[in-house]
Amino acid sequence: MLRRSVTTDEAIREAAQIIRQGGLAAFPTETVYGLGADAFNPHAVARIYQAKGRPSDNPLILHVCDGEALAELAAAVPEYARKLIGAFWPGPLTLVVNKHPRLPAWVGGHPEGSACTVAVRAPSHPVARALIAYAECPIAAPSANKAGRPSPTSAWHVVEDFDENEIDLLLDGGEVSGGLESTVIDVTGQNPVLLRPGAVTAEMVYTVTGLQPEAVGNDSSAPRSPGMKYRHYAPRAPMTIVSGEPDEAAARIAEAVSRQPGPVGILATAQTAAFYRTRFGEQLSFDPQGGTALTEDRRIAVLIMGDRNDPQTVAHGLYACLRRFDALGVQAIYAESVAEDGLGQAIMNRMMKAAGGNRI
Ligand code: TXA
Ligand code: MG
């Protein structure tokens, strides 16, 4: 099992030392756990790609402390981007900028590639901030999961995905607060372009800049954010999202589940949990914490992603539920949908990816 340590100052210093020496350290951020390396060390960055099984054309986010550190990496930071930094850094917002001409062409991506842009963010999690400060270099860090798995929202998820020879040290900061990856905004043009929705919403960007971010369709043939073209955040079982009002969706899910022969998962919300319990009774392994195994008699697992009245709880719970379904070995997953406003936009974006776009 990989080496992990609670987040004492000593452990954070050791992780920083590992990164300075070209090793890999996993660490908590306010969004999800990251797998970090010295952004300027090509061997270390190549190891990230290898450990994750990440396609080499999918670039990484560089983690820095503040806007000053960004200025060293960016050729230019437009006025509206400065406003975004003032409002949301440190926090769950990544900015894609044109690279400073001084930077090696590969930095920000795989060492064998080259690109003229780089993605940068300043995380707010105190452990991440201390790690960056001690390392004294930008830290390249994707989410600390194997490519195609849901992002890790607790240290345990990182342990699940990696061997001890793949990561040198994992800083265990418990569960993250956010649960979905940062908002990614391309600020290389006159107007912001939303590449990946997150906790910093399009409305929030508009409020701060007066500019309506252009949205990039996920199915566009030439994605602006390379990562968006891969089937991401995916559980092993095929997932179907069922649209409609909660009561109606729950009834349709119950129908579909009763026709399903094998073990099956239902991704529910606090509002519909009682309905499934009544409907399936003995067949149901009802356990919000997901502790119970499925058996022949109890072939249906209902997991509660969160409370519809508090979308942050849904954002926080989603990936842990998807991982739990994997562990339970369900053959199919049926998921309710949530309202697509505010944070709901990011939640539905990730759910649609987990479902490979399968929504009925
Ligand atoms: O919340 C987060 O952003 C987490 C934590 C660890 O900071 N990190 C994260 O990294 O989600 P990753 O590698 O899983 O996702 C980075 C996304 C990908 O979709 C990638 O394609 C995009 O950012 N990206 C990176 N560099 C880019 C660039 N130069 N231009 C456009 N998109 C870029
Ligand atoms: Mg990722």
Short mmCIF file of C-alpha atoms and ligand atoms in Angstrom, two decimals:
data_model
loop_
_atom_site.label_atom_id
_atom_site.label_comp_id
_atom_site.label_asym_id
_atom_site.label_seq_id
_atom_site.Cartn_x
_atom_site.Cartn_y
_atom_site.Cartn_z
CA MET A 1 0.00 0.00 0.00
CA LEU A 2 1.28 3.47 -0.79
CA ARG A 3 2.92 5.61 1.84
CA ARG A 4 0.60 8.10 3.41
CA SER A 5 0.86 10.60 6.19
CA VAL A 6 -1.46 12.94 8.04
CA THR A 7 -0.93 16.57 7.07
CA THR A 8 1.48 17.75 9.73
CA ASP A 9 3.81 20.60 8.80
CA GLU A 10 6.66 18.08 8.82
CA ALA A 11 4.86 15.79 6.35
CA ILE A 12 4.03 18.70 4.04
CA ARG A 13 7.71 19.71 4.07
CA GLU A 14 8.70 16.16 3.23
CA ALA A 15 6.22 16.06 0.33
CA ALA A 16 7.67 19.36 -0.93
CA GLN A 17 11.16 17.90 -0.72
CA ILE A 18 10.03 14.83 -2.67
CA ILE A 19 8.62 17.11 -5.38
CA ARG A 20 11.81 19.21 -5.51
CA GLN A 21 13.81 16.03 -5.98
CA GLY A 22 11.68 14.89 -8.89
CA GLY A 23 9.25 12.61 -7.06
CA LEU A 24 5.45 12.49 -6.95
CA ALA A 25 3.29 13.51 -4.00
CA ALA A 26 -0.51 13.36 -3.79
CA PHE A 27 -2.23 16.08 -1.81
CA PRO A 28 -5.68 17.42 -0.93
CA THR A 29 -7.10 20.52 -2.58
CA GLU A 30 -10.51 22.10 -1.96
CA THR A 31 -11.84 20.43 -5.13
CA VAL A 32 -10.32 16.92 -5.39
CA TYR A 33 -6.95 15.30 -4.57
CA GLY A 34 -4.10 16.12 -6.93
CA LEU A 35 -1.05 14.11 -8.01
CA GLY A 36 1.79 16.61 -7.95
CA ALA A 37 5.24 16.96 -9.49
CA ASP A 38 7.69 19.79 -10.17
CA ALA A 39 6.13 21.38 -13.26
CA PHE A 40 9.60 22.06 -14.74
CA ASN A 41 11.03 18.55 -14.27
CA PRO A 42 10.30 16.53 -17.44
CA HIS A 43 11.07 13.15 -15.83
CA ALA A 44 8.72 13.80 -12.93
CA VAL A 45 5.96 15.06 -15.22
CA ALA A 46 6.37 12.01 -17.49
CA ARG A 47 5.89 9.85 -14.38
CA ILE A 48 2.52 11.52 -13.73
CA TYR A 49 1.31 10.51 -17.20
CA GLN A 50 2.60 7.00 -16.70
CA ALA A 51 1.12 6.53 -13.23
CA LYS A 52 -2.29 7.79 -14.32
CA GLY A 53 -2.32 6.09 -17.71
CA ARG A 54 -3.12 9.54 -19.06
CA PRO A 55 -3.08 10.20 -22.82
CA SER A 56 -0.04 12.35 -23.62
CA ASP A 57 -2.14 14.95 -25.50
CA ASN A 58 -4.06 15.89 -22.33
CA PRO A 59 -2.25 18.76 -20.56
CA LEU A 60 -1.98 19.40 -16.81
CA ILE A 61 -2.87 22.25 -14.47
CA LEU A 62 0.02 24.12 -12.83
CA HIS A 63 -0.70 24.94 -9.19
CA VAL A 64 0.66 28.22 -7.85
CA CYS A 65 0.14 30.41 -4.78
CA ASP A 66 -1.17 33.62 -6.31
CA GLY A 67 -1.54 35.96 -9.26
CA GLU A 68 2.10 37.02 -9.01
CA ALA A 69 3.23 33.47 -9.68
CA LEU A 70 0.85 33.40 -12.65
CA ALA A 71 2.52 36.49 -14.09
CA GLU A 72 5.77 34.48 -14.35
CA LEU A 73 4.05 31.78 -16.40
CA ALA A 74 1.76 33.87 -18.60
CA ALA A 75 2.61 35.99 -21.63
CA ALA A 76 -0.26 38.29 -20.73
CA VAL A 77 -3.14 38.37 -18.29
CA PRO A 78 -6.10 40.37 -19.63
CA GLU A 79 -7.95 42.82 -17.41
CA TYR A 80 -11.04 40.61 -17.06
CA ALA A 81 -8.82 37.69 -15.97
CA ARG A 82 -7.32 39.89 -13.26
CA LYS A 83 -10.84 40.53 -12.02
CA LEU A 84 -11.47 36.79 -11.88
CA ILE A 85 -8.26 36.29 -9.92
CA GLY A 86 -9.24 39.08 -7.52
CA ALA A 87 -12.63 37.48 -6.93
CA PHE A 88 -11.88 33.74 -6.96
CA TRP A 89 -8.20 33.08 -6.15
CA PRO A 90 -7.23 31.21 -4.18
CA GLY A 91 -10.08 28.86 -5.10
CA PRO A 92 -11.58 26.42 -7.58
CA LEU A 93 -10.85 28.36 -10.77
CA THR A 94 -8.26 27.41 -13.43
CA LEU A 95 -7.22 29.93 -16.07
CA VAL A 96 -5.81 28.92 -19.45
CA VAL A 97 -3.33 31.61 -20.55
CA ASN A 98 -0.82 32.06 -23.35
CA LYS A 99 2.58 30.88 -22.14
CA HIS A 100 5.36 33.23 -21.23
CA PRO A 101 7.91 33.07 -24.10
CA ARG A 102 10.59 32.14 -21.57
CA LEU A 103 8.89 28.83 -20.70
CA PRO A 104 10.02 25.58 -22.31
CA ALA A 105 7.52 24.63 -25.02
CA TRP A 106 6.51 21.37 -23.29
CA VAL A 107 5.72 22.85 -19.86
CA GLY A 108 2.11 22.27 -18.87
CA GLY A 109 1.83 19.13 -20.95
CA HIS A 110 3.68 15.90 -21.67
CA PRO A 111 7.46 16.46 -21.98
CA GLU A 112 7.40 15.16 -25.55
CA GLY A 113 4.74 17.61 -26.65
CA SER A 114 4.50 21.36 -27.00
CA ALA A 115 1.78 23.95 -26.60
CA CYS A 116 1.42 27.72 -26.56
CA THR A 117 -1.05 27.79 -23.65
CA VAL A 118 -0.84 26.67 -20.04
CA ALA A 119 -3.53 26.07 -17.39
CA VAL A 120 -2.87 27.60 -13.97
CA ARG A 121 -4.75 27.67 -10.69
CA ALA A 122 -4.17 28.76 -7.09
CA PRO A 123 -5.88 26.27 -4.77
CA SER A 124 -7.29 27.51 -1.45
CA HIS A 125 -6.74 24.34 0.61
CA PRO A 126 -4.17 25.20 3.29
CA VAL A 127 -2.23 21.96 2.74
CA ALA A 128 -1.99 22.58 -1.00
CA ARG A 129 -0.91 26.17 -0.39
CA ALA A 130 1.78 25.18 2.10
CA LEU A 131 3.02 22.45 -0.24
CA ILE A 132 3.40 24.89 -3.14
CA ALA A 133 5.15 27.43 -0.91
CA TYR A 134 7.62 24.83 0.46
CA ALA A 135 8.27 23.32 -2.98
CA GLU A 136 9.12 26.78 -4.38
CA CYS A 137 8.01 25.75 -7.85
CA PRO A 138 4.71 25.49 -9.71
CA ILE A 139 3.27 22.03 -9.07
CA ALA A 140 1.83 20.23 -12.09
CA ALA A 141 -1.08 18.18 -10.78
CA PRO A 142 -3.94 16.35 -12.41
CA SER A 143 -6.60 14.74 -10.26
CA ALA A 144 -5.02 11.80 -8.38
CA ASN A 145 -7.00 9.01 -10.03
CA LYS A 146 -6.25 6.51 -12.77
CA ALA A 147 -7.41 7.88 -16.14
CA GLY A 148 -11.11 7.15 -16.58
CA ARG A 149 -11.87 6.68 -12.85
CA PRO A 150 -13.88 9.22 -10.83
CA SER A 151 -11.67 11.91 -9.25
CA PRO A 152 -10.63 11.24 -5.63
CA THR A 153 -12.52 13.14 -2.94
CA SER A 154 -10.74 11.39 -0.07
CA ALA A 155 -7.24 10.00 0.50
CA TRP A 156 -8.69 6.50 0.48
CA HIS A 157 -9.70 6.92 -3.19
CA VAL A 158 -6.05 7.65 -4.04
CA VAL A 159 -4.97 4.51 -2.18
CA GLU A 160 -7.55 2.51 -4.16
CA ASP A 161 -6.11 3.63 -7.50
CA PHE A 162 -2.31 3.58 -7.05
CA ASP A 163 0.53 1.29 -5.90
CA GLU A 164 3.36 2.35 -3.63
CA ASN A 165 5.83 2.51 -6.52
CA GLU A 166 3.62 4.98 -8.39
CA ILE A 167 3.35 7.73 -5.73
CA ASP A 168 6.11 8.55 -3.24
CA LEU A 169 3.91 10.11 -0.56
CA LEU A 170 0.20 10.78 -0.07
CA LEU A 171 -0.76 13.63 2.24
CA ASP A 172 -3.99 12.46 3.89
CA GLY A 173 -6.15 15.49 4.55
CA GLY A 174 -9.39 13.51 4.91
CA GLU A 175 -12.36 14.36 2.71
CA VAL A 176 -12.17 17.39 0.46
CA SER A 177 -14.81 20.10 0.88
CA GLY A 178 -15.71 20.65 -2.79
CA GLY A 179 -15.90 17.34 -4.62
CA LEU A 180 -15.85 18.44 -8.28
CA GLU A 181 -12.80 19.60 -10.24
CA SER A 182 -12.15 23.32 -10.72
CA THR A 183 -13.87 25.49 -13.30
CA VAL A 184 -11.55 25.87 -16.33
CA ILE A 185 -11.73 29.15 -18.24
CA ASP A 186 -9.71 30.05 -21.31
CA VAL A 187 -8.70 33.71 -20.99
CA THR A 188 -6.48 33.89 -24.09
CA GLY A 189 -9.09 35.83 -26.09
CA GLN A 190 -11.21 38.97 -25.77
CA ASN A 191 -13.91 36.98 -23.98
CA PRO A 192 -13.73 34.22 -21.40
CA VAL A 193 -14.45 30.71 -22.71
CA LEU A 194 -15.81 28.15 -20.27
CA LEU A 195 -13.95 24.88 -20.90
CA ARG A 196 -15.10 22.96 -17.82
CA PRO A 197 -17.92 24.02 -15.48
CA GLY A 198 -17.24 23.94 -11.74
CA ALA A 199 -18.00 25.67 -8.46
CA VAL A 200 -17.18 29.05 -10.02
CA THR A 201 -20.23 29.27 -12.28
CA ALA A 202 -20.81 31.12 -15.55
CA GLU A 203 -23.13 33.53 -13.70
CA MET A 204 -20.39 34.28 -11.18
CA VAL A 205 -17.96 35.01 -14.02
CA TYR A 206 -20.49 37.34 -15.60
CA THR A 207 -21.14 39.14 -12.32
CA VAL A 208 -17.43 39.81 -11.80
CA THR A 209 -16.35 40.63 -15.37
CA GLY A 210 -19.52 41.81 -17.10
CA LEU A 211 -18.66 39.27 -19.81
CA GLN A 212 -20.81 36.27 -20.57
CA PRO A 213 -18.46 33.27 -20.89
CA GLU A 214 -18.79 31.44 -24.17
CA ALA A 215 -19.60 27.79 -23.54
CA VAL A 216 -17.74 25.13 -25.46
CA GLY A 217 -19.89 22.15 -26.38
CA ASN A 218 -18.56 18.88 -24.99
CA ASP A 219 -19.18 17.07 -28.23
CA SER A 220 -17.37 19.62 -30.36
CA SER A 221 -15.12 17.81 -32.82
CA ALA A 222 -12.08 19.92 -31.93
CA PRO A 223 -12.24 20.30 -28.15
CA ARG A 224 -10.54 23.39 -26.74
CA SER A 225 -9.83 21.50 -23.53
CA PRO A 226 -8.31 18.19 -24.56
CA GLY A 227 -9.43 16.45 -21.38
CA MET A 228 -13.09 16.92 -22.21
CA LYS A 229 -13.04 14.51 -25.14
CA TYR A 230 -12.26 11.44 -23.05
CA ARG A 231 -14.91 9.41 -21.25
CA HIS A 232 -14.13 10.68 -17.79
CA TYR A 233 -15.32 10.21 -14.25
CA ALA A 234 -16.72 6.87 -15.24
CA PRO A 235 -17.99 4.05 -13.05
CA ARG A 236 -17.48 0.53 -14.42
CA ALA A 237 -21.17 -0.26 -14.89
CA PRO A 238 -23.14 1.47 -17.64
CA MET A 239 -25.03 4.41 -16.20
CA THR A 240 -28.35 5.87 -17.32
CA ILE A 241 -29.52 9.31 -16.24
CA VAL A 242 -33.27 9.61 -15.90
CA SER A 243 -34.65 13.10 -16.50
CA GLY A 244 -37.74 14.63 -14.99
CA GLU A 245 -39.10 15.84 -11.68
CA PRO A 246 -37.76 13.81 -8.72
CA ASP A 247 -40.98 11.81 -8.08
CA GLU A 248 -41.51 11.01 -11.71
CA ALA A 249 -37.84 10.11 -12.28
CA ALA A 250 -37.81 7.88 -9.20
CA ALA A 251 -40.89 6.02 -10.49
CA ARG A 252 -39.26 5.48 -13.90
CA ILE A 253 -36.05 4.31 -12.25
CA ALA A 254 -38.02 1.84 -10.11
CA GLU A 255 -39.61 0.47 -13.29
CA ALA A 256 -36.25 0.03 -15.01
CA VAL A 257 -34.65 -1.52 -11.93
CA SER A 258 -37.40 -4.11 -11.49
CA ARG A 259 -36.72 -5.35 -15.04
CA GLN A 260 -32.97 -5.65 -14.34
CA PRO A 261 -31.86 -9.20 -13.42
CA GLY A 262 -28.43 -8.56 -11.85
CA PRO A 263 -27.29 -6.35 -8.99
CA VAL A 264 -28.16 -2.76 -9.76
CA GLY A 265 -27.37 0.66 -8.33
CA ILE A 266 -29.65 3.67 -7.90
CA LEU A 267 -28.08 7.09 -7.54
CA ALA A 268 -30.69 8.90 -5.48
CA THR A 269 -31.15 12.09 -3.49
CA ALA A 270 -32.32 12.69 0.07
CA GLN A 271 -35.72 13.62 -1.36
CA THR A 272 -36.39 10.24 -3.01
CA ALA A 273 -34.70 7.80 -0.60
CA ALA A 274 -37.91 6.94 1.28
CA PHE A 275 -39.71 6.17 -1.98
CA TYR A 276 -37.18 3.49 -2.98
CA ARG A 277 -37.21 2.01 0.49
CA THR A 278 -40.97 1.60 0.38
CA ARG A 279 -40.99 0.37 -3.19
CA PHE A 280 -38.29 -2.30 -2.88
CA GLY A 281 -38.31 -3.19 0.82
CA GLU A 282 -36.39 -6.43 1.40
CA GLN A 283 -34.63 -6.39 -1.95
CA LEU A 284 -32.90 -3.20 -1.07
CA SER A 285 -29.52 -2.68 0.51
CA PHE A 286 -30.27 0.77 1.77
CA ASP A 287 -27.21 2.35 3.23
CA PRO A 288 -26.26 5.98 2.74
CA GLN A 289 -22.72 5.14 3.87
CA GLY A 290 -22.55 2.26 1.42
CA GLY A 291 -21.32 -0.26 3.99
CA THR A 292 -23.52 -3.21 3.04
CA ALA A 293 -22.69 -5.82 0.42
CA LEU A 294 -25.20 -6.85 -2.20
CA THR A 295 -26.56 -10.39 -1.98
CA GLU A 296 -29.01 -12.42 -4.04
CA ASP A 297 -31.89 -11.23 -1.85
CA ARG A 298 -30.63 -7.70 -1.59
CA ARG A 299 -29.75 -6.96 -5.17
CA ILE A 300 -30.47 -3.23 -5.27
CA ALA A 301 -28.15 -0.60 -3.78
CA VAL A 302 -29.45 2.90 -3.27
CA LEU A 303 -26.77 5.51 -2.63
CA ILE A 304 -27.66 9.09 -1.73
CA MET A 305 -25.47 11.56 -3.58
CA GLY A 306 -26.84 14.48 -1.57
CA ASP A 307 -29.74 16.82 -0.84
CA ARG A 308 -31.41 18.59 -3.76
CA ASN A 309 -31.93 21.68 -1.62
CA ASP A 310 -28.18 21.92 -1.07
CA PRO A 311 -26.40 21.17 -4.40
CA GLN A 312 -22.99 21.37 -2.71
CA THR A 313 -23.83 18.12 -0.88
CA VAL A 314 -24.52 16.49 -4.27
CA ALA A 315 -21.23 17.79 -5.71
CA HIS A 316 -19.47 16.46 -2.63
CA GLY A 317 -21.06 13.02 -2.68
CA LEU A 318 -21.19 12.16 -6.39
CA TYR A 319 -17.74 10.64 -7.00
CA ALA A 320 -17.70 8.62 -3.77
CA CYS A 321 -21.04 7.07 -4.82
CA LEU A 322 -19.70 6.17 -8.28
CA ARG A 323 -16.67 4.51 -6.71
CA ARG A 324 -18.91 2.67 -4.24
CA PHE A 325 -20.98 1.26 -7.10
CA ASP A 326 -17.76 -0.08 -8.62
CA ALA A 327 -16.87 -1.79 -5.35
CA LEU A 328 -20.36 -3.31 -5.07
CA GLY A 329 -20.06 -4.74 -8.57
CA VAL A 330 -23.44 -3.51 -9.81
CA GLN A 331 -24.25 -4.34 -13.44
CA ALA A 332 -26.10 -1.10 -14.15
CA ILE A 333 -26.61 2.29 -12.52
CA TYR A 334 -29.72 4.46 -12.79
CA ALA A 335 -29.29 8.06 -11.70
CA GLU A 336 -31.70 10.89 -11.02
CA SER A 337 -30.79 14.22 -12.56
CA VAL A 338 -30.55 17.57 -10.76
CA ALA A 339 -31.55 21.09 -11.79
CA GLU A 340 -28.96 22.46 -14.21
CA ASP A 341 -28.51 25.93 -12.71
CA GLY A 342 -25.61 27.25 -10.63
CA LEU A 343 -23.49 24.39 -9.32
CA GLY A 344 -26.01 22.03 -10.94
CA GLN A 345 -24.40 22.76 -14.30
CA ALA A 346 -21.10 21.25 -13.15
CA ILE A 347 -22.85 18.33 -11.43
CA MET A 348 -24.80 17.41 -14.56
CA ASN A 349 -21.70 17.88 -16.73
CA ARG A 350 -19.84 15.24 -14.66
CA MET A 351 -22.87 12.94 -14.45
CA MET A 352 -23.32 13.08 -18.23
CA LYS A 353 -19.67 12.11 -18.63
CA ALA A 354 -20.04 9.24 -16.18
CA ALA A 355 -23.05 8.08 -18.20
CA GLY A 356 -21.26 8.51 -21.52
CA GLY A 357 -24.09 10.90 -22.49
CA ASN A 358 -26.80 8.26 -21.85
CA ARG A 359 -29.84 10.22 -20.65
CA ILE A 360 -33.47 9.19 -21.03
O1 TXA B 1 -9.73 20.89 -9.38
C1 TXA B 1 -8.87 20.62 -10.21
O2 TXA B 1 -8.70 21.27 -11.24
C2 TXA B 1 -7.98 19.38 -9.94
C3 TXA B 1 -7.12 19.69 -8.71
C4 TXA B 1 -6.12 18.59 -8.43
O3 TXA B 1 -6.50 20.93 -8.89
N1 TXA B 1 -7.19 19.07 -11.07
C5 TXA B 1 -7.71 18.53 -12.20
O4 TXA B 1 -6.77 18.23 -13.17
O5 TXA B 1 -8.89 18.30 -12.35
P1 TXA B 1 -7.09 17.30 -14.42
O6 TXA B 1 -5.76 17.08 -15.06
O7 TXA B 1 -7.83 16.10 -13.97
O8 TXA B 1 -7.95 18.20 -15.37
C6 TXA B 1 -7.36 19.29 -16.03
C7 TXA B 1 -8.24 19.77 -17.15
C8 TXA B 1 -8.30 18.77 -18.29
O9 TXA B 1 -9.61 18.75 -18.80
C9 TXA B 1 -7.31 19.37 -19.28
O10 TXA B 1 -7.58 19.00 -20.61
C10 TXA B 1 -7.51 20.86 -19.06
O11 TXA B 1 -7.70 20.99 -17.67
N2 TXA B 1 -6.32 21.62 -19.47
C11 TXA B 1 -5.08 21.58 -18.95
N3 TXA B 1 -4.24 22.39 -19.62
C12 TXA B 1 -4.97 22.98 -20.61
C13 TXA B 1 -4.68 23.91 -21.63
N4 TXA B 1 -3.46 24.42 -21.81
N5 TXA B 1 -5.68 24.27 -22.47
C14 TXA B 1 -6.92 23.78 -22.31
N6 TXA B 1 -7.26 22.89 -21.35
C15 TXA B 1 -6.30 22.48 -20.50
MG MG B 2 -8.87 14.42 -13.91
#
